[in-house]
Amino acid sequence: MDRIVGFGRAGLLGTWLALAGVAVPAAEAGAAPRWSFGQTPVWQDEFDYEGAPDPGKWGYDLGGDGWGNNELQYYTDKPANAFVGDGLLTIVAHRQRVNRRNDYTSARLVSRGKGDFLYGRIEFRARLPVGRGTWGALWMLPTDNRYGGWPRSGEIDIMEHVGHDPGRVHVTVHTQAYNHKVGTQRGQATLVEGASQSFHRYRVDWTPERIEGFIDDAPAFAFANEGTGPDAWPFDQRFHLLMNLAVGGDWGGAEGVDAAAFPAWMEVDYVRVYPLVESGQEPATPASAR
């Protein structure tokens, strides 16, 4: 039978990693895949309610200091910037002057402390924003920063889309060894037809051996654990989810910002997290991620 593992503490995985070293994924060595995923989510938000995002699942990052990328928006917790209705979460960026630095408002929702996960299948179904200067993202950051501040503890970008390059969706990871500040980030871009006109599914499958990205179930990215330590693979700790719509910035604003494109919005139909399963073991209930 199978054993559900991860989601809050390493448990048997930590022992297995220490013994095996995880240098080459079993699937690449010609063996049967070691990992699969449960069929029932252990954490999800279907947005089947009205009003503010569920406070039991989502908090907010607030402020407008550029967020490390010279972004122009001020993140708020106001209903005008993030609300649920008609089965969707909508994040809206408005052209709205806040202070001398911020001429736009938006929202950045985080599951930190409410949904923190070690391994699993994470899937979003979303419709992406339109407009030059928009920068929508569905992604993950470490909860405990075990190896230090960014990029030492890693980042997993499940979906990034900049409005000046419409329809091109990026799946990327950042680590101390591989990150965009030094031009070594590992990622892949895929042209998604109708990404802003219709909903598509964006997911990662995260195991101790590799992170794989998929768009509508089609492979879009793969990053293997080299077995060389946390500079290349800090992904053996809890991560939480983020959903945000930025404005401008080093990448999002690389070709300027079209003020006439605002308000702009990103819609999310659901978020689902499925547990990682280790083949050949007895089933177990996943530990609390809180």
XYZ file of C-alpha atoms in Angstrom:
290
model
C 0.000 0.000 0.000
C 0.993 3.655 0.014
C 2.093 6.062 2.699
C 1.171 9.746 2.678
C 4.205 11.738 3.730
C 5.377 15.293 4.304
C 3.067 18.243 4.997
C 4.661 19.693 8.097
C 7.520 17.407 9.109
C 9.949 15.222 7.220
C 9.393 12.032 9.273
C 10.375 8.984 7.263
C 11.431 11.191 4.352
C 14.221 12.748 6.398
C 15.593 9.315 7.265
C 15.292 8.145 3.686
C 17.036 11.249 2.341
C 19.908 10.872 4.790
C 20.430 7.238 3.820
C 19.872 7.506 0.079
C 21.393 10.885 -0.727
C 18.842 11.483 -3.508
C 21.343 11.940 -6.296
C 19.402 10.512 -9.274
C 15.593 10.169 -9.409
C 14.501 6.555 -9.641
C 12.427 7.265 -12.748
C 15.548 8.505 -14.569
C 17.403 5.340 -13.613
C 14.771 3.248 -15.379
C 12.942 2.131 -12.220
C 9.280 2.583 -11.475
C 8.468 6.038 -10.042
C 8.850 6.083 -6.274
C 6.281 8.802 -5.686
C 2.634 9.430 -6.481
C -0.035 11.777 -5.141
C -3.247 11.256 -3.217
C -6.556 11.637 -5.022
C -8.171 13.847 -2.371
C -6.847 17.323 -1.510
C -5.561 17.817 2.021
C -6.003 21.593 1.669
C -8.073 23.548 -0.821
C -10.102 26.640 -1.504
C -12.877 26.313 -4.083
C -14.000 29.939 -3.594
C -17.598 28.756 -3.327
C -18.591 31.587 -0.990
C -19.049 35.356 -1.133
C -17.064 38.246 0.298
C -13.501 38.362 1.581
C -11.078 35.473 1.024
C -11.410 32.860 3.787
C -9.373 34.227 6.744
C -8.811 30.664 7.937
C -6.789 30.013 4.801
C -5.438 33.356 3.609
C -3.657 36.336 5.079
C -2.192 39.380 3.319
C 1.228 40.834 2.707
C 0.825 44.609 2.944
C 2.807 47.638 1.815
C 4.502 49.268 -1.133
C 8.267 49.245 -0.774
C 8.927 47.734 -4.207
C 9.035 44.113 -2.971
C 12.641 43.656 -4.074
C 11.789 44.249 -7.743
C 10.999 47.999 -7.887
C 7.297 47.228 -8.236
C 4.858 50.134 -8.244
C 1.833 48.770 -6.366
C 0.807 49.130 -2.732
C -0.655 45.865 -1.426
C -3.805 46.226 0.689
C -6.319 43.969 2.426
C -9.259 45.925 1.049
C -12.232 44.260 -0.706
C -11.621 46.468 -3.744
C -8.352 44.591 -4.323
C -9.354 41.005 -3.445
C -12.843 39.525 -3.214
C -14.707 36.257 -3.755
C -17.917 35.937 -5.754
C -19.519 33.768 -8.438
C -17.163 30.932 -7.533
C -13.996 32.944 -8.178
C -11.325 34.831 -6.293
C -10.595 38.089 -8.103
C -7.436 40.095 -7.416
C -7.693 43.601 -8.852
C -4.958 46.164 -9.460
C -6.270 49.740 -9.551
C -4.605 52.907 -10.712
C -4.917 54.683 -7.384
C -2.366 57.026 -5.855
C -1.412 56.093 -2.289
C 1.737 58.143 -1.723
C 4.693 59.538 -3.636
C 5.925 56.082 -4.539
C 2.749 54.108 -5.176
C 0.306 55.025 -7.926
C -1.378 51.615 -7.896
C -3.045 49.309 -5.366
C -3.399 45.541 -5.524
C -3.401 42.463 -3.250
C -0.992 39.691 -2.298
C -2.665 36.744 -0.548
C -0.552 34.269 1.440
C -1.326 30.972 3.183
C 1.629 31.349 5.581
C 0.694 29.887 8.972
C -2.621 28.680 7.568
C -1.423 26.292 4.862
C 2.246 25.272 4.903
C 3.367 22.198 3.015
C 6.320 19.859 2.641
C 6.010 18.184 -0.788
C 2.831 17.540 -2.727
C 0.904 18.405 -5.874
C -0.198 22.052 -5.892
C -2.685 23.149 -8.545
C -4.354 26.456 -9.423
C -6.997 27.056 -12.074
C -6.804 30.664 -13.190
C -7.432 33.280 -15.849
C -4.500 35.649 -16.239
C -4.449 39.460 -16.353
C -4.286 41.637 -19.449
C -2.281 44.821 -19.914
C 1.287 46.045 -20.281
C 2.730 46.461 -16.818
C 0.751 43.668 -15.144
C 2.679 40.870 -13.454
C 0.508 38.059 -12.118
C 1.947 35.209 -10.057
C 0.886 31.979 -8.354
C 3.856 30.772 -6.347
C 5.459 29.498 -3.132
C 7.936 30.745 -0.541
C 9.557 28.993 2.443
C 7.728 29.365 5.728
C 10.676 28.851 8.069
C 13.619 30.075 5.917
C 15.705 27.206 7.217
C 18.738 28.161 5.134
C 18.465 31.948 5.405
C 16.838 34.774 3.476
C 16.109 34.831 -0.231
C 17.381 33.106 -2.299
C 19.043 30.699 0.126
C 15.780 29.066 1.221
C 14.315 28.919 -2.273
C 11.267 30.001 -4.286
C 8.888 28.001 -6.493
C 7.039 29.955 -9.193
C 4.129 27.833 -10.407
C 2.884 30.519 -12.803
C 4.220 33.954 -13.722
C 2.881 36.085 -16.553
C 3.913 39.593 -17.588
C 1.496 41.663 -19.635
C 4.057 42.910 -22.149
C 4.518 39.293 -23.315
C 0.905 38.080 -23.381
C 0.221 34.366 -23.171
C 3.761 33.331 -22.293
C 3.671 31.564 -18.923
C 6.814 30.930 -16.882
C 7.485 28.125 -14.387
C 10.682 28.778 -12.427
C 12.644 27.912 -9.304
C 15.155 30.109 -7.490
C 17.871 28.949 -5.083
C 21.214 30.254 -3.871
C 22.925 28.522 -6.798
C 20.192 29.231 -9.361
C 18.480 32.622 -9.246
C 17.636 35.523 -11.528
C 19.844 38.028 -9.692
C 22.916 36.239 -11.060
C 21.256 34.999 -14.249
C 21.281 31.301 -13.351
C 17.610 30.749 -12.564
C 16.089 27.489 -13.775
C 12.808 27.907 -15.599
C 10.807 27.322 -18.739
C 8.359 29.492 -20.684
C 5.304 28.091 -22.488
C 2.956 29.921 -24.822
C -0.581 29.294 -23.545
C -3.255 30.121 -26.084
C -6.062 32.149 -24.523
C -4.338 32.444 -21.136
C -6.200 35.695 -20.430
C -9.459 34.739 -22.128
C -10.082 31.330 -20.557
C -9.105 29.346 -17.470
C -6.112 27.022 -17.458
C -4.598 24.743 -14.838
C -1.147 25.486 -13.456
C 0.511 22.997 -11.131
C 3.744 21.651 -9.706
C 4.495 18.137 -8.514
C 7.041 18.469 -5.721
C 8.885 15.421 -4.355
C 12.236 14.917 -2.584
C 13.714 14.105 -6.003
C 12.403 16.836 -8.312
C 9.999 19.689 -8.986
C 7.960 19.371 -12.162
C 5.661 22.009 -13.643
C 2.566 21.332 -15.739
C 0.084 23.470 -17.665
C -3.231 21.740 -18.356
C -1.454 18.466 -17.462
C 1.193 18.963 -20.173
C 4.813 18.949 -18.891
C 6.227 22.473 -18.826
C 9.299 22.349 -16.547
C 11.515 19.969 -14.576
C 14.173 20.595 -11.942
C 15.985 17.644 -10.358
C 17.571 17.429 -6.929
C 21.295 17.222 -7.694
C 22.081 15.875 -4.244
C 24.646 18.630 -3.647
C 22.971 20.320 -0.677
C 20.753 23.307 0.084
C 22.477 25.836 -2.196
C 20.975 23.944 -5.128
C 18.074 22.212 -3.343
C 16.546 24.016 -0.349
C 13.204 22.362 -1.085
C 13.188 19.999 1.911
C 11.286 22.394 4.187
C 7.766 23.795 4.474
C 6.549 26.246 1.843
C 3.349 28.315 1.694
C 1.263 29.645 -1.189
C 1.060 33.158 -2.623
C -1.276 34.762 -5.168
C -0.644 38.325 -6.279
C -0.954 40.834 -9.074
C 1.991 43.218 -9.210
C 2.358 46.347 -11.336
C 5.557 47.316 -13.123
C 8.856 46.303 -11.602
C 12.127 45.179 -13.126
C 10.426 42.491 -15.191
C 6.733 43.401 -15.258
C 7.548 46.987 -16.189
C 10.425 46.243 -18.549
C 8.417 47.773 -21.421
C 6.626 50.378 -19.319
C 3.161 50.437 -17.786
C 0.016 51.202 -19.754
C -2.022 53.225 -17.263
C -5.104 52.812 -19.466
C -5.020 49.034 -18.846
C -6.149 49.497 -15.240
C -8.089 48.278 -13.427
C -6.630 44.898 -14.322
C -7.472 41.614 -12.655
C -6.533 37.965 -12.212
C -9.196 35.355 -11.444
C -8.622 32.077 -9.585
C -11.211 29.310 -9.737
C -9.624 27.024 -7.151
C -6.466 26.094 -5.253
C -5.869 22.420 -4.368
C -3.013 20.697 -2.570
C -2.727 16.897 -2.850
C -0.479 14.834 -0.559
C 2.702 13.120 -1.665
C 2.566 9.342 -1.419
C 5.553 7.010 -1.035
C 4.923 3.711 -2.799
C 5.069 0.428 -0.904
C 4.089 1.702 2.557
C 1.002 1.659 4.729
C -1.338 4.671 4.324
C -1.179 7.413 6.928
C -3.004 10.642 7.595
C -0.864 13.687 6.711
C 0.412 15.710 9.647
C -1.050 19.145 10.241
C 0.728 21.834 8.242
C -0.003 24.518 10.809
